[in-house]
Amino acid sequence: MAAEAVRTESPCAMMRRAAQSARQEIRRRRDEISRLQGELGHLQGQPDPDQTAITALKQRLEVLKEQLKQDELSLDTLEQVISENC
């Protein structure tokens, strides 16, 4: 059934579906960044913070922020293509 939908789905519908999926991924990534920032703040507020854990969280946050930036750029490009062609 899903294969049939793919064969009959228009390119515009496919791009809109991809854009919706990208928006959900961006939302999920933002939520994860927010959660990790809260965790980082909690760790840094400890009397004797675990520097290894803090460093690991900071690195993870940087990776997620870079991925978010790339996701937003890709979504923006896709939305421009959709608006120009659909």
Short mmCIF file of C-alpha atoms in Angstrom, two decimals:
data_model
loop_
_atom_site.label_atom_id
_atom_site.label_comp_id
_atom_site.label_asym_id
_atom_site.label_seq_id
_atom_site.Cartn_x
_atom_site.Cartn_y
_atom_site.Cartn_z
CA MET A 1 0.00 0.00 0.00
CA ALA A 2 2.79 2.46 0.88
CA ALA A 3 4.62 1.61 -2.34
CA GLU A 4 1.48 2.43 -4.29
CA ALA A 5 1.25 5.83 -2.57
CA VAL A 6 4.83 6.62 -3.53
CA ARG A 7 4.19 5.78 -7.18
CA THR A 8 1.11 7.99 -7.36
CA GLU A 9 2.33 10.85 -5.16
CA SER A 10 3.14 14.03 -7.04
CA PRO A 11 6.59 15.59 -6.70
CA CYS A 12 5.03 18.57 -4.90
CA ALA A 13 3.27 16.30 -2.43
CA MET A 14 6.53 14.42 -1.84
CA MET A 15 8.40 17.67 -1.18
CA ARG A 16 5.67 18.89 1.18
CA ARG A 17 5.83 15.59 3.05
CA ALA A 18 9.64 15.90 3.27
CA ALA A 19 9.29 19.48 4.54
CA GLN A 20 6.82 18.39 7.22
CA SER A 21 9.19 15.63 8.30
CA ALA A 22 12.06 18.12 8.43
CA ARG A 23 10.00 20.49 10.60
CA GLN A 24 9.32 17.65 13.04
CA GLU A 25 13.02 16.75 13.15
CA ILE A 26 13.94 20.38 13.78
CA ARG A 27 11.40 20.55 16.63
CA ARG A 28 12.78 17.33 18.10
CA ARG A 29 16.36 18.60 17.84
CA ARG A 30 15.45 21.92 19.50
CA ASP A 31 13.78 20.05 22.35
CA GLU A 32 16.88 17.89 22.78
CA ILE A 33 19.12 20.98 22.82
CA SER A 34 16.91 22.60 25.43
CA ARG A 35 16.94 19.46 27.57
CA LEU A 36 20.72 19.18 27.38
CA GLN A 37 21.17 22.88 28.20
CA GLY A 38 19.05 22.35 31.32
CA GLU A 39 21.11 19.33 32.26
CA LEU A 40 24.31 21.30 31.68
CA GLY A 41 23.06 24.14 33.88
CA HIS A 42 22.17 21.65 36.60
CA LEU A 43 25.61 20.04 36.45
CA GLN A 44 27.39 23.39 36.50
CA GLY A 45 25.37 24.39 39.56
CA GLN A 46 26.65 21.46 41.59
CA PRO A 47 29.15 22.17 44.40
CA ASP A 48 31.78 19.90 42.81
CA PRO A 49 30.72 19.59 39.15
CA ASP A 50 31.87 16.64 37.04
CA GLN A 51 34.05 18.38 34.45
CA THR A 52 34.14 15.31 32.19
CA ALA A 53 30.35 15.22 32.01
CA ILE A 54 30.20 18.98 31.46
CA THR A 55 32.71 18.77 28.61
CA ALA A 56 30.83 15.87 27.02
CA LEU A 57 27.53 17.76 27.23
CA LYS A 58 29.06 20.89 25.73
CA GLN A 59 30.46 18.86 22.84
CA ARG A 60 27.10 17.14 22.29
CA LEU A 61 25.36 20.51 22.33
CA GLU A 62 27.74 21.91 19.72
CA VAL A 63 27.11 18.91 17.44
CA LEU A 64 23.33 19.24 17.85
CA LYS A 65 23.43 22.99 17.21
CA GLU A 66 25.42 22.46 14.02
CA GLN A 67 22.99 19.75 12.89
CA LEU A 68 20.08 22.06 13.67
CA LYS A 69 21.65 24.81 11.60
CA GLN A 70 22.09 22.43 8.65
CA ASP A 71 18.52 21.11 9.04
CA GLU A 72 17.11 24.64 9.04
CA LEU A 73 19.13 25.56 5.96
CA SER A 74 17.95 22.41 4.14
CA LEU A 75 14.33 23.07 5.10
CA ASP A 76 14.60 26.68 3.95
CA THR A 77 15.95 25.54 0.58
CA LEU A 78 13.22 22.91 0.24
CA GLU A 79 10.51 25.45 1.11
CA GLN A 80 11.90 27.83 -1.53
CA VAL A 81 11.76 25.07 -4.14
CA ILE A 82 8.19 24.24 -3.12
CA SER A 83 7.07 27.87 -3.28
CA GLU A 84 8.66 28.35 -6.70
CA ASN A 85 7.42 25.13 -8.26
CA CYS A 86 4.22 24.03 -6.59
#
